[in-house]
JSON list of C-alpha atoms in Angstrom, two decimals:
[
{"chain": "I", "resi": 1, "resn": "LEU", "atom": "CA", "xyz": [-30.72, -17.54, 111.49]},
{"chain": "I", "resi": 2, "resn": "PHE", "atom": "CA", "xyz": [-28.58, -16.66, 114.80]},
{"chain": "I", "resi": 3, "resn": "ARG", "atom": "CA", "xyz": [-28.93, -20.76, 115.76]},
{"chain": "I", "resi": 4, "resn": "SER", "atom": "CA", "xyz": [-27.58, -21.75, 112.47]},
{"chain": "I", "resi": 5, "resn": "ASN", "atom": "CA", "xyz": [-24.67, -18.93, 112.25]},
{"chain": "I", "resi": 6, "resn": "LYS", "atom": "CA", "xyz": [-23.74, -20.39, 115.70]},
{"chain": "I", "resi": 7, "resn": "ILE", "atom": "CA", "xyz": [-23.78, -24.33, 114.33]},
{"chain": "I", "resi": 8, "resn": "PHE", "atom": "CA", "xyz": [-22.01, -22.77, 111.54]},
{"chain": "I", "resi": 9, "resn": "ARG", "atom": "CA", "xyz": [-19.20, -21.20, 113.82]},
{"chain": "I", "resi": 10, "resn": "GLU", "atom": "CA", "xyz": [-18.86, -24.62, 115.92]},
{"chain": "I", "resi": 11, "resn": "THR", "atom": "CA", "xyz": [-18.80, -26.76, 113.20]},
{"chain": "I", "resi": 12, "resn": "MET", "atom": "CA", "xyz": [-16.04, -24.83, 111.64]},
{"chain": "I", "resi": 13, "resn": "LYS", "atom": "CA", "xyz": [-13.87, -25.11, 114.99]},
{"chain": "I", "resi": 14, "resn": "LYS", "atom": "CA", "xyz": [-14.19, -28.98, 114.87]},
{"chain": "I", "resi": 15, "resn": "ILE", "atom": "CA", "xyz": [-13.27, -28.67, 111.06]},
{"chain": "I", "resi": 16, "resn": "LYS", "atom": "CA", "xyz": [-10.01, -26.83, 111.75]},
{"chain": "I", "resi": 17, "resn": "ILE", "atom": "CA", "xyz": [-9.34, -28.98, 114.52]},
{"chain": "I", "resi": 18, "resn": "SER", "atom": "CA", "xyz": [-9.95, -32.30, 112.21]},
{"chain": "I", "resi": 19, "resn": "HIS", "atom": "CA", "xyz": [-7.37, -30.57, 109.71]},
{"chain": "I", "resi": 20, "resn": "GLN", "atom": "CA", "xyz": [-10.17, -30.99, 106.98]},
{"chain": "I", "resi": 21, "resn": "SER", "atom": "CA", "xyz": [-10.13, -27.30, 105.71]},
{"chain": "I", "resi": 22, "resn": "GLU", "atom": "CA", "xyz": [-7.77, -28.02, 102.99]},
{"chain": "I", "resi": 23, "resn": "VAL", "atom": "CA", "xyz": [-9.79, -31.11, 101.88]},
{"chain": "I", "resi": 24, "resn": "LEU", "atom": "CA", "xyz": [-13.11, -29.26, 101.89]},
{"chain": "I", "resi": 25, "resn": "SER", "atom": "CA", "xyz": [-11.62, -26.48, 100.12]},
{"chain": "I", "resi": 26, "resn": "HIS", "atom": "CA", "xyz": [-9.69, -28.57, 97.41]},
{"chain": "I", "resi": 27, "resn": "LEU", "atom": "CA", "xyz": [-13.52, -29.69, 96.56]},
{"chain": "I", "resi": 28, "resn": "LEU", "atom": "CA", "xyz": [-14.36, -26.45, 94.63]},
{"chain": "I", "resi": 29, "resn": "LYS", "atom": "CA", "xyz": [-11.24, -26.38, 92.72]},
{"chain": "I", "resi": 30, "resn": "LEU", "atom": "CA", "xyz": [-11.39, -26.90, 89.12]},
{"chain": "I", "resi": 31, "resn": "GLN", "atom": "CA", "xyz": [-9.39, -30.13, 88.16]},
{"chain": "I", "resi": 32, "resn": "SER", "atom": "CA", "xyz": [-6.48, -29.87, 85.93]},
{"chain": "I", "resi": 33, "resn": "GLY", "atom": "CA", "xyz": [-7.56, -29.84, 82.19]},
{"chain": "I", "resi": 34, "resn": "THR", "atom": "CA", "xyz": [-10.99, -29.63, 83.17]},
{"chain": "I", "resi": 35, "resn": "GLN", "atom": "CA", "xyz": [-14.12, -27.10, 84.15]},
{"chain": "I", "resi": 36, "resn": "ARG", "atom": "CA", "xyz": [-15.49, -29.27, 86.60]},
{"chain": "I", "resi": 37, "resn": "THR", "atom": "CA", "xyz": [-14.79, -29.56, 90.27]},
{"chain": "I", "resi": 38, "resn": "LEU", "atom": "CA", "xyz": [-14.89, -32.52, 92.94]},
{"chain": "I", "resi": 39, "resn": "PHE", "atom": "CA", "xyz": [-17.80, -30.98, 94.27]},
{"chain": "I", "resi": 40, "resn": "SER", "atom": "CA", "xyz": [-19.99, -31.62, 91.27]},
{"chain": "I", "resi": 41, "resn": "LYS", "atom": "CA", "xyz": [-18.76, -35.14, 91.83]},
{"chain": "I", "resi": 42, "resn": "LEU", "atom": "CA", "xyz": [-19.70, -35.35, 95.23]},
{"chain": "I", "resi": 43, "resn": "LYS", "atom": "CA", "xyz": [-23.03, -34.18, 94.25]},
{"chain": "I", "resi": 44, "resn": "ASN", "atom": "CA", "xyz": [-23.87, -37.06, 91.37]},
{"chain": "I", "resi": 45, "resn": "LEU", "atom": "CA", "xyz": [-23.92, -40.16, 93.37]},
{"chain": "I", "resi": 46, "resn": "PRO", "atom": "CA", "xyz": [-24.23, -42.78, 90.97]},
{"chain": "I", "resi": 47, "resn": "LYS", "atom": "CA", "xyz": [-27.53, -44.75, 90.44]},
{"chain": "I", "resi": 48, "resn": "ARG", "atom": "CA", "xyz": [-28.05, -47.77, 92.41]},
{"chain": "I", "resi": 49, "resn": "PRO", "atom": "CA", "xyz": [-25.32, -50.16, 91.42]},
{"chain": "I", "resi": 50, "resn": "SER", "atom": "CA", "xyz": [-25.80, -53.00, 89.13]},
{"chain": "I", "resi": 51, "resn": "ILE", "atom": "CA", "xyz": [-23.17, -55.83, 89.17]},
{"chain": "I", "resi": 52, "resn": "LYS", "atom": "CA", "xyz": [-22.06, -54.73, 85.89]},
{"chain": "I", "resi": 53, "resn": "LYS", "atom": "CA", "xyz": [-21.20, -51.16, 87.27]},
{"chain": "I", "resi": 54, "resn": "PHE", "atom": "CA", "xyz": [-20.35, -52.11, 90.81]},
{"chain": "I", "resi": 55, "resn": "HIS", "atom": "CA", "xyz": [-16.33, -51.84, 90.68]},
{"chain": "I", "resi": 56, "resn": "GLU", "atom": "CA", "xyz": [-17.40, -48.05, 89.14]},
{"chain": "I", "resi": 57, "resn": "PHE", "atom": "CA", "xyz": [-19.38, -47.78, 92.29]},
{"chain": "I", "resi": 58, "resn": "VAL", "atom": "CA", "xyz": [-17.01, -49.04, 94.70]},
{"chain": "I", "resi": 59, "resn": "ASP", "atom": "CA", "xyz": [-14.29, -46.77, 93.55]},
{"chain": "I", "resi": 60, "resn": "TYR", "atom": "CA", "xyz": [-16.78, -44.07, 94.02]},
{"chain": "I", "resi": 61, "resn": "PHE", "atom": "CA", "xyz": [-17.83, -45.26, 97.80]},
{"chain": "I", "resi": 62, "resn": "GLN", "atom": "CA", "xyz": [-13.81, -45.52, 98.58]},
{"chain": "I", "resi": 63, "resn": "TRP", "atom": "CA", "xyz": [-13.58, -42.06, 97.19]},
{"chain": "I", "resi": 64, "resn": "LEU", "atom": "CA", "xyz": [-16.42, -40.71, 99.74]},
{"chain": "I", "resi": 65, "resn": "MET", "atom": "CA", "xyz": [-15.07, -42.62, 102.45]},
{"chain": "I", "resi": 66, "resn": "SER", "atom": "CA", "xyz": [-11.33, -40.80, 102.01]},
{"chain": "I", "resi": 67, "resn": "PHE", "atom": "CA", "xyz": [-13.18, -37.85, 103.79]},
{"chain": "I", "resi": 68, "resn": "GLY", "atom": "CA", "xyz": [-13.12, -39.94, 106.94]},
{"chain": "I", "resi": 69, "resn": "ASN", "atom": "CA", "xyz": [-15.80, -39.76, 109.67]},
{"chain": "I", "resi": 70, "resn": "VAL", "atom": "CA", "xyz": [-17.05, -35.94, 109.02]},
{"chain": "I", "resi": 71, "resn": "MET", "atom": "CA", "xyz": [-19.75, -36.81, 111.33]},
{"chain": "I", "resi": 72, "resn": "GLY", "atom": "CA", "xyz": [-17.42, -35.85, 114.09]},
{"chain": "I", "resi": 73, "resn": "CYS", "atom": "CA", "xyz": [-17.23, -32.40, 113.01]},
{"chain": "I", "resi": 74, "resn": "LEU", "atom": "CA", "xyz": [-21.23, -32.33, 112.44]},
{"chain": "I", "resi": 75, "resn": "ASP", "atom": "CA", "xyz": [-21.32, -33.81, 116.34]},
{"chain": "I", "resi": 76, "resn": "GLY", "atom": "CA", "xyz": [-24.45, -32.11, 118.04]},
{"chain": "I", "resi": 77, "resn": "ILE", "atom": "CA", "xyz": [-26.40, -31.21, 115.06]},
{"chain": "I", "resi": 78, "resn": "ALA", "atom": "CA", "xyz": [-29.64, -32.82, 114.63]},
{"chain": "I", "resi": 79, "resn": "LYS", "atom": "CA", "xyz": [-29.83, -35.09, 111.56]},
{"chain": "I", "resi": 80, "resn": "VAL", "atom": "CA", "xyz": [-33.03, -33.01, 110.28]},
{"chain": "I", "resi": 81, "resn": "LYS", "atom": "CA", "xyz": [-30.71, -30.11, 110.28]},
{"chain": "I", "resi": 82, "resn": "ILE", "atom": "CA", "xyz": [-28.07, -31.88, 108.49]},
{"chain": "I", "resi": 83, "resn": "GLU", "atom": "CA", "xyz": [-30.09, -33.38, 106.06]},
{"chain": "I", "resi": 84, "resn": "GLN", "atom": "CA", "xyz": [-31.12, -29.66, 105.13]},
{"chain": "I", "resi": 85, "resn": "PHE", "atom": "CA", "xyz": [-27.73, -28.37, 104.90]},
{"chain": "I", "resi": 86, "resn": "ALA", "atom": "CA", "xyz": [-26.92, -31.07, 102.92]},
{"chain": "I", "resi": 87, "resn": "GLU", "atom": "CA", "xyz": [-29.68, -30.52, 100.58]},
{"chain": "I", "resi": 88, "resn": "GLU", "atom": "CA", "xyz": [-28.79, -26.70, 100.44]},
{"chain": "I", "resi": 89, "resn": "ALA", "atom": "CA", "xyz": [-25.39, -27.45, 99.29]},
{"chain": "I", "resi": 90, "resn": "ASN", "atom": "CA", "xyz": [-26.68, -30.21, 96.60]},
{"chain": "I", "resi": 91, "resn": "GLN", "atom": "CA", "xyz": [-28.74, -27.18, 95.08]},
{"chain": "I", "resi": 92, "resn": "LEU", "atom": "CA", "xyz": [-25.61, -24.79, 94.44]},
{"chain": "I", "resi": 93, "resn": "THR", "atom": "CA", "xyz": [-22.68, -24.72, 92.50]},
{"chain": "I", "resi": 94, "resn": "ALA", "atom": "CA", "xyz": [-18.83, -24.68, 93.62]},
{"chain": "I", "resi": 95, "resn": "ASP", "atom": "CA", "xyz": [-18.60, -21.15, 92.62]},
{"chain": "I", "resi": 96, "resn": "GLU", "atom": "CA", "xyz": [-22.07, -20.28, 94.68]},
{"chain": "I", "resi": 97, "resn": "LEU", "atom": "CA", "xyz": [-20.52, -22.16, 97.91]},
{"chain": "I", "resi": 98, "resn": "ASP", "atom": "CA", "xyz": [-17.08, -19.92, 97.16]},
{"chain": "I", "resi": 99, "resn": "ASP", "atom": "CA", "xyz": [-19.29, -16.95, 98.09]},
{"chain": "I", "resi": 100, "resn": "PHE", "atom": "CA", "xyz": [-20.22, -18.07, 101.68]},
{"chain": "I", "resi": 101, "resn": "ASN", "atom": "CA", "xyz": [-18.10, -17.55, 104.92]},
{"chain": "I", "resi": 102, "resn": "GLU", "atom": "CA", "xyz": [-15.89, -20.22, 105.23]},
{"chain": "I", "resi": 103, "resn": "ALA", "atom": "CA", "xyz": [-17.98, -21.46, 108.38]},
{"chain": "I", "resi": 104, "resn": "LYS", "atom": "CA", "xyz": [-21.12, -21.87, 106.43]},
{"chain": "I", "resi": 105, "resn": "ARG", "atom": "CA", "xyz": [-19.32, -23.25, 103.27]},
{"chain": "I", "resi": 106, "resn": "TYR", "atom": "CA", "xyz": [-17.50, -25.91, 105.23]},
{"chain": "I", "resi": 107, "resn": "THR", "atom": "CA", "xyz": [-20.71, -26.97, 107.32]},
{"chain": "I", "resi": 108, "resn": "LEU", "atom": "CA", "xyz": [-22.94, -27.33, 104.26]},
{"chain": "I", "resi": 109, "resn": "ILE", "atom": "CA", "xyz": [-19.94, -29.45, 102.56]},
{"chain": "I", "resi": 110, "resn": "ALA", "atom": "CA", "xyz": [-19.89, -31.29, 105.50]},
{"chain": "I", "resi": 111, "resn": "SER", "atom": "CA", "xyz": [-23.43, -31.95, 105.58]},
{"chain": "I", "resi": 112, "resn": "LEU", "atom": "CA", "xyz": [-22.88, -33.08, 101.91]},
{"chain": "I", "resi": 113, "resn": "ILE", "atom": "CA", "xyz": [-20.27, -35.55, 102.23]},
{"chain": "I", "resi": 114, "resn": "TYR", "atom": "CA", "xyz": [-22.22, -36.98, 105.33]},
{"chain": "I", "resi": 115, "resn": "ARG", "atom": "CA", "xyz": [-25.19, -37.87, 103.29]},
{"chain": "I", "resi": 116, "resn": "SER", "atom": "CA", "xyz": [-23.50, -39.04, 100.55]},
{"chain": "I", "resi": 117, "resn": "GLN", "atom": "CA", "xyz": [-21.49, -41.34, 102.26]},
{"chain": "I", "resi": 118, "resn": "ALA", "atom": "CA", "xyz": [-25.03, -42.44, 104.63]},
{"chain": "I", "resi": 119, "resn": "ASN", "atom": "CA", "xyz": [-26.67, -43.12, 100.88]},
{"chain": "I", "resi": 120, "resn": "ALA", "atom": "CA", "xyz": [-23.58, -45.05, 99.54]},
{"chain": "I", "resi": 121, "resn": "LYS", "atom": "CA", "xyz": [-23.55, -47.47, 102.06]},
{"chain": "I", "resi": 122, "resn": "ASP", "atom": "CA", "xyz": [-27.05, -47.75, 102.00]},
{"chain": "I", "resi": 123, "resn": "ALA", "atom": "CA", "xyz": [-26.97, -48.71, 98.39]},
{"chain": "I", "resi": 124, "resn": "LEU", "atom": "CA", "xyz": [-24.03, -51.27, 98.76]},
{"chain": "I", "resi": 125, "resn": "ALA", "atom": "CA", "xyz": [-26.15, -52.92, 101.44]},
{"chain": "I", "resi": 126, "resn": "THR", "atom": "CA", "xyz": [-28.87, -52.85, 99.51]},
{"chain": "I", "resi": 127, "resn": "MET", "atom": "CA", "xyz": [-26.95, -54.86, 96.75]},
{"chain": "I", "resi": 128, "resn": "PHE", "atom": "CA", "xyz": [-25.24, -57.36, 99.07]},
{"chain": "I", "resi": 129, "resn": "CYS", "atom": "CA", "xyz": [-29.07, -58.07, 100.08]},
{"chain": "I", "resi": 130, "resn": "ARG", "atom": "CA", "xyz": [-30.25, -58.52, 96.56]},
{"chain": "I", "resi": 131, "resn": "LEU", "atom": "CA", "xyz": [-27.29, -60.80, 96.02]},
{"chain": "I", "resi": 132, "resn": "ILE", "atom": "CA", "xyz": [-28.23, -62.91, 98.55]},
{"chain": "I", "resi": 133, "resn": "SER", "atom": "CA", "xyz": [-32.00, -62.74, 97.46]},
{"chain": "I", "resi": 134, "resn": "ILE", "atom": "CA", "xyz": [-30.98, -64.02, 93.87]},
{"chain": "I", "resi": 135, "resn": "ALA", "atom": "CA", "xyz": [-28.99, -66.43, 95.00]},
{"chain": "I", "resi": 136, "resn": "HIS", "atom": "CA", "xyz": [-32.12, -68.00, 97.24]},
{"chain": "I", "resi": 137, "resn": "LYS", "atom": "CA", "xyz": [-34.09, -67.52, 93.91]},
{"chain": "I", "resi": 138, "resn": "GLN", "atom": "CA", "xyz": [-32.14, -69.49, 92.07]},
{"chain": "I", "resi": 139, "resn": "SER", "atom": "CA", "xyz": [-31.61, -72.17, 94.66]},
{"chain": "I", "resi": 140, "resn": "LYS", "atom": "CA", "xyz": [-35.62, -72.52, 94.72]},
{"chain": "I", "resi": 141, "resn": "LYS", "atom": "CA", "xyz": [-35.23, -72.54, 90.69]},
{"chain": "I", "resi": 142, "resn": "GLU", "atom": "CA", "xyz": [-32.49, -75.15, 90.76]},
{"chain": "I", "resi": 143, "resn": "LEU", "atom": "CA", "xyz": [-34.91, -77.24, 92.99]},
{"chain": "I", "resi": 144, "resn": "GLU", "atom": "CA", "xyz": [-37.69, -77.12, 90.78]},
{"chain": "I", "resi": 145, "resn": "VAL", "atom": "CA", "xyz": [-35.47, -78.32, 88.14]},
{"chain": "I", "resi": 146, "resn": "LYS", "atom": "CA", "xyz": [-33.96, -81.29, 89.75]},
{"chain": "I", "resi": 147, "resn": "LEU", "atom": "CA", "xyz": [-37.65, -82.08, 90.89]},
{"chain": "I", "resi": 148, "resn": "ASN", "atom": "CA", "xyz": [-38.90, -82.38, 87.21]},
{"chain": "I", "resi": 149, "resn": "ASN", "atom": "CA", "xyz": [-35.88, -84.06, 86.02]},
{"chain": "I", "resi": 150, "resn": "SER", "atom": "CA", "xyz": [-36.10, -86.78, 88.90]},
{"chain": "I", "resi": 151, "resn": "LYS", "atom": "CA", "xyz": [-39.41, -87.96, 87.53]},
{"chain": "I", "resi": 152, "resn": "GLU", "atom": "CA", "xyz": [-37.41, -89.80, 84.80]},
{"chain": "I", "resi": 153, "resn": "ASP", "atom": "CA", "xyz": [-34.43, -90.85, 87.21]},
{"chain": "I", "resi": 154, "resn": "THR", "atom": "CA", "xyz": [-36.70, -92.24, 89.84]},
{"chain": "I", "resi": 155, "resn": "TYR", "atom": "CA", "xyz": [-38.17, -94.16, 87.13]},
{"chain": "I", "resi": 156, "resn": "THR", "atom": "CA", "xyz": [-34.88, -95.19, 86.03]},
{"chain": "I", "resi": 157, "resn": "ILE", "atom": "CA", "xyz": [-33.69, -96.19, 89.56]},
{"chain": "I", "resi": 158, "resn": "VAL", "atom": "CA", "xyz": [-37.02, -98.16, 90.65]},
{"chain": "I", "resi": 159, "resn": "GLU", "atom": "CA", "xyz": [-36.93, -99.96, 86.90]},
{"chain": "I", "resi": 160, "resn": "LEU", "atom": "CA", "xyz": [-32.92, -101.18, 87.80]},
{"chain": "I", "resi": 161, "resn": "PHE", "atom": "CA", "xyz": [-33.81, -102.07, 91.55]},
{"chain": "I", "resi": 162, "resn": "LYS", "atom": "CA", "xyz": [-36.84, -103.97, 90.52]},
{"chain": "I", "resi": 163, "resn": "LYS", "atom": "CA", "xyz": [-34.27, -105.97, 88.05]},
{"chain": "I", "resi": 164, "resn": "ILE", "atom": "CA", "xyz": [-32.00, -106.61, 90.85]},
{"chain": "I", "resi": 165, "resn": "ILE", "atom": "CA", "xyz": [-34.61, -107.94, 92.94]},
{"chain": "I", "resi": 166, "resn": "CYS", "atom": "CA", "xyz": [-35.90, -110.17, 90.12]},
{"chain": "I", "resi": 167, "resn": "ALA", "atom": "CA", "xyz": [-32.71, -111.36, 89.73]},
{"chain": "I", "resi": 168, "resn": "GLY", "atom": "CA", "xyz": [-32.46, -112.25, 93.37]},
{"chain": "I", "resi": 169, "resn": "GLU", "atom": "CA", "xyz": [-35.43, -114.50, 93.68]},
{"chain": "I", "resi": 170, "resn": "SER", "atom": "CA", "xyz": [-33.96, -116.63, 90.56]},
{"chain": "I", "resi": 171, "resn": "ILE", "atom": "CA", "xyz": [-30.18, -116.68, 91.54]},
{"chain": "I", "resi": 172, "resn": "LYS", "atom": "CA", "xyz": [-29.52, -118.75, 94.80]},
{"chain": "I", "resi": 173, "resn": "GLU", "atom": "CA", "xyz": [-25.66, -118.60, 94.42]},
{"chain": "I", "resi": 174, "resn": "HIS", "atom": "CA", "xyz": [-24.40, -115.38, 96.40]},
{"chain": "I", "resi": 175, "resn": "ALA", "atom": "CA", "xyz": [-21.39, -114.90, 93.94]},
{"chain": "I", "resi": 176, "resn": "GLN", "atom": "CA", "xyz": [-23.58, -115.55, 90.78]},
{"chain": "I", "resi": 177, "resn": "PHE", "atom": "CA", "xyz": [-26.13, -113.10, 92.39]},
{"chain": "I", "resi": 178, "resn": "ALA", "atom": "CA", "xyz": [-23.23, -110.56, 93.08]},
{"chain": "I", "resi": 179, "resn": "LYS", "atom": "CA", "xyz": [-21.76, -110.89, 89.66]},
{"chain": "I", "resi": 180, "resn": "ALA", "atom": "CA", "xyz": [-24.98, -109.97, 88.14]},
{"chain": "I", "resi": 181, "resn": "PHE", "atom": "CA", "xyz": [-25.83, -107.22, 90.40]},
{"chain": "I", "resi": 182, "resn": "HIS", "atom": "CA", "xyz": [-22.61, -105.46, 89.55]},
{"chain": "I", "resi": 183, "resn": "GLN", "atom": "CA", "xyz": [-23.25, -106.30, 85.92]},
{"chain": "I", "resi": 184, "resn": "LYS", "atom": "CA", "xyz": [-26.61, -104.63, 86.21]},
{"chain": "I", "resi": 185, "resn": "ILE", "atom": "CA", "xyz": [-25.52, -101.35, 87.80]},
{"chain": "I", "resi": 186, "resn": "GLU", "atom": "CA", "xyz": [-22.73, -101.29, 84.80]},
{"chain": "I", "resi": 187, "resn": "ASP", "atom": "CA", "xyz": [-25.44, -101.45, 82.42]},
{"chain": "I", "resi": 188, "resn": "GLY", "atom": "CA", "xyz": [-27.64, -98.90, 84.08]},
{"chain": "I", "resi": 189, "resn": "GLY", "atom": "CA", "xyz": [-24.77, -96.26, 84.14]},
{"chain": "I", "resi": 190, "resn": "GLY", "atom": "CA", "xyz": [-22.40, -97.25, 86.70]},
{"chain": "I", "resi": 191, "resn": "PHE", "atom": "CA", "xyz": [-21.99, -97.15, 90.66]},
{"chain": "I", "resi": 192, "resn": "SER", "atom": "CA", "xyz": [-20.77, -92.94, 90.15]},
{"chain": "I", "resi": 193, "resn": "LEU", "atom": "CA", "xyz": [-23.87, -92.02, 87.80]},
{"chain": "I", "resi": 194, "resn": "LEU", "atom": "CA", "xyz": [-26.69, -93.95, 89.47]},
{"chain": "I", "resi": 195, "resn": "THR", "atom": "CA", "xyz": [-25.19, -92.59, 92.91]},
{"chain": "I", "resi": 196, "resn": "ASN", "atom": "CA", "xyz": [-25.62, -89.02, 91.63]},
{"chain": "I", "resi": 197, "resn": "LYS", "atom": "CA", "xyz": [-28.86, -89.62, 90.44]},
{"chain": "I", "resi": 198, "resn": "CYS", "atom": "CA", "xyz": [-30.05, -91.41, 93.85]},
{"chain": "I", "resi": 199, "resn": "ASP", "atom": "CA", "xyz": [-28.65, -88.34, 95.67]},
{"chain": "I", "resi": 200, "resn": "ASP", "atom": "CA", "xyz": [-30.31, -85.83, 93.23]},
{"chain": "I", "resi": 201, "resn": "ILE", "atom": "CA", "xyz": [-33.97, -87.95, 93.85]},
{"chain": "I", "resi": 202, "resn": "LEU", "atom": "CA", "xyz": [-33.26, -87.75, 97.68]},
{"chain": "I", "resi": 203, "resn": "ALA", "atom": "CA", "xyz": [-32.54, -83.91, 97.58]},
{"chain": "I", "resi": 204, "resn": "SER", "atom": "CA", "xyz": [-35.58, -82.94, 95.34]},
{"chain": "I", "resi": 205, "resn": "HIS", "atom": "CA", "xyz": [-38.08, -84.91, 97.21]},
{"chain": "I", "resi": 206, "resn": "GLY", "atom": "CA", "xyz": [-36.73, -83.40, 100.30]},
{"chain": "I", "resi": 207, "resn": "ASN", "atom": "CA", "xyz": [-38.14, -79.88, 99.15]},
{"chain": "I", "resi": 208, "resn": "GLU", "atom": "CA", "xyz": [-35.05, -78.28, 100.99]},
{"chain": "I", "resi": 209, "resn": "TYR", "atom": "CA", "xyz": [-33.67, -75.48, 98.21]},
{"chain": "I", "resi": 210, "resn": "ARG", "atom": "CA", "xyz": [-30.77, -74.88, 100.75]},
{"chain": "I", "resi": 211, "resn": "ILE", "atom": "CA", "xyz": [-28.94, -77.48, 99.68]},
{"chain": "I", "resi": 212, "resn": "TYR", "atom": "CA", "xyz": [-28.30, -75.69, 96.18]},
{"chain": "I", "resi": 213, "resn": "LEU", "atom": "CA", "xyz": [-27.49, -72.52, 98.32]},
{"chain": "I", "resi": 214, "resn": "THR", "atom": "CA", "xyz": [-23.92, -72.76, 98.90]},
{"chain": "I", "resi": 215, "resn": "ASP", "atom": "CA", "xyz": [-23.38, -73.18, 94.98]},
{"chain": "I", "resi": 216, "resn": "MET", "atom": "CA", "xyz": [-25.18, -69.94, 94.12]},
{"chain": "I", "resi": 217, "resn": "ILE", "atom": "CA", "xyz": [-23.27, -68.34, 96.92]},
{"chain": "I", "resi": 218, "resn": "HIS", "atom": "CA", "xyz": [-20.01, -69.56, 95.85]},
{"chain": "I", "resi": 219, "resn": "LYS", "atom": "CA", "xyz": [-20.69, -67.57, 92.19]},
{"chain": "I", "resi": 220, "resn": "ARG", "atom": "CA", "xyz": [-20.84, -64.13, 93.98]},
{"chain": "I", "resi": 221, "resn": "ARG", "atom": "CA", "xyz": [-18.12, -64.98, 96.66]},
{"chain": "I", "resi": 222, "resn": "SER", "atom": "CA", "xyz": [-15.63, -62.41, 95.24]},
{"chain": "I", "resi": 223, "resn": "LEU", "atom": "CA", "xyz": [-18.37, -59.93, 95.14]},
{"chain": "I", "resi": 224, "resn": "LEU", "atom": "CA", "xyz": [-19.93, -60.57, 98.23]},
{"chain": "I", "resi": 225, "resn": "PHE", "atom": "CA", "xyz": [-16.65, -60.35, 100.06]},
{"chain": "I", "resi": 226, "resn": "LYS", "atom": "CA", "xyz": [-15.91, -56.88, 97.99]},
{"chain": "I", "resi": 227, "resn": "ILE", "atom": "CA", "xyz": [-19.01, -55.20, 99.38]},
{"chain": "I", "resi": 228, "resn": "LEU", "atom": "CA", "xyz": [-18.56, -56.51, 103.37]},
{"chain": "I", "resi": 229, "resn": "LYS", "atom": "CA", "xyz": [-14.84, -54.95, 103.09]},
{"chain": "I", "resi": 230, "resn": "ALA", "atom": "CA", "xyz": [-16.43, -51.90, 101.63]},
{"chain": "I", "resi": 231, "resn": "LEU", "atom": "CA", "xyz": [-18.84, -51.50, 104.16]},
{"chain": "I", "resi": 232, "resn": "GLN", "atom": "CA", "xyz": [-16.91, -51.95, 107.42]},
{"chain": "I", "resi": 233, "resn": "LEU", "atom": "CA", "xyz": [-19.78, -52.72, 109.56]},
{"chain": "I", "resi": 234, "resn": "ASN", "atom": "CA", "xyz": [-20.06, -52.25, 113.24]},
{"chain": "I", "resi": 235, "resn": "SER", "atom": "CA", "xyz": [-22.92, -53.28, 115.72]},
{"chain": "I", "resi": 236, "resn": "PRO", "atom": "CA", "xyz": [-25.13, -50.83, 117.11]},
{"chain": "I", "resi": 237, "resn": "THR", "atom": "CA", "xyz": [-25.11, -52.78, 120.36]},
{"chain": "I", "resi": 238, "resn": "GLN", "atom": "CA", "xyz": [-22.85, -54.34, 122.55]},
{"chain": "I", "resi": 239, "resn": "ASN", "atom": "CA", "xyz": [-23.64, -57.67, 120.98]},
{"chain": "I", "resi": 240, "resn": "ASP", "atom": "CA", "xyz": [-21.06, -58.12, 118.21]},
{"chain": "I", "resi": 241, "resn": "LYS", "atom": "CA", "xyz": [-20.89, -61.67, 117.53]},
{"chain": "I", "resi": 242, "resn": "LEU", "atom": "CA", "xyz": [-22.08, -61.17, 114.15]},
{"chain": "I", "resi": 243, "resn": "ILE", "atom": "CA", "xyz": [-19.45, -58.75, 113.38]},
{"chain": "I", "resi": 244, "resn": "LEU", "atom": "CA", "xyz": [-17.11, -60.78, 114.69]},
{"chain": "I", "resi": 245, "resn": "VAL", "atom": "CA", "xyz": [-18.22, -63.87, 112.26]},
{"chain": "I", "resi": 246, "resn": "ILE", "atom": "CA", "xyz": [-17.95, -61.43, 109.52]},
{"chain": "I", "resi": 247, "resn": "GLN", "atom": "CA", "xyz": [-14.75, -60.39, 110.39]},
{"chain": "I", "resi": 248, "resn": "TYR", "atom": "CA", "xyz": [-13.62, -64.06, 110.73]},
{"chain": "I", "resi": 249, "resn": "LEU", "atom": "CA", "xyz": [-14.96, -64.86, 107.06]},
{"chain": "I", "resi": 250, "resn": "LEU", "atom": "CA", "xyz": [-12.82, -61.43, 105.56]},
{"chain": "I", "resi": 251, "resn": "ASP", "atom": "CA", "xyz": [-9.63, -62.62, 107.67]},
{"chain": "I", "resi": 252, "resn": "ASN", "atom": "CA", "xyz": [-10.12, -66.27, 105.77]},
{"chain": "I", "resi": 253, "resn": "LYS", "atom": "CA", "xyz": [-11.52, -65.49, 102.55]},
{"chain": "I", "resi": 254, "resn": "ASN", "atom": "CA", "xyz": [-8.31, -66.83, 100.73]},
{"chain": "I", "resi": 255, "resn": "GLN", "atom": "CA", "xyz": [-9.13, -70.12, 102.51]},
{"chain": "I", "resi": 256, "resn": "ARG", "atom": "CA", "xyz": [-10.88, -72.96, 100.64]}
]
């Protein structure tokens, strides 16, 4: 108990220095025209965000992040202790917290904010990974569809090629052969259509699904950028090359 009281007092000093006491106190006040406090909103972290409810979750996430880096106020406290404080705060109502002394009250609230921020970041990061994973799965499915469709296309292309070869054997004049060649291509659907079929055949028989990945990622481009911007990722080591790449993408997201 003495140890906890000491932690509360030290945290209170840091909270006052950071001028966050008023912000934390405001969480316990009833909102205008309602019987609810923002503290209840803090406790009710939305469930794992779906794509449909993404914007709602991002709004909640940005509200959480508006409290700033509360870890600065909890510096020196063991993570397991912060988790205990956060869970204690989560079990209390705003009125019950109001009965505690300032030091304990603010420490518990700051701990809950820290945990909520961490959980929300994890949820967004998980969603980012899910979106990328879905894109990979859809690319593999696209390859499978192309492979099945290419059986008929392969037969068509080979049949056309055989007709051209046969014509080449019987026609000795180059100009006459070129005219016959051009006509058979047009009869087969034209240069553009046959070129696309050839591309599909070559791609699907290469068994490399990633050639379709760009299109699948592009469908979620806006969503992926919003997540990256919201997360504000940092590198835990001195190697920040990946972070620089992500920042470059964000800086140029409006470029085609």
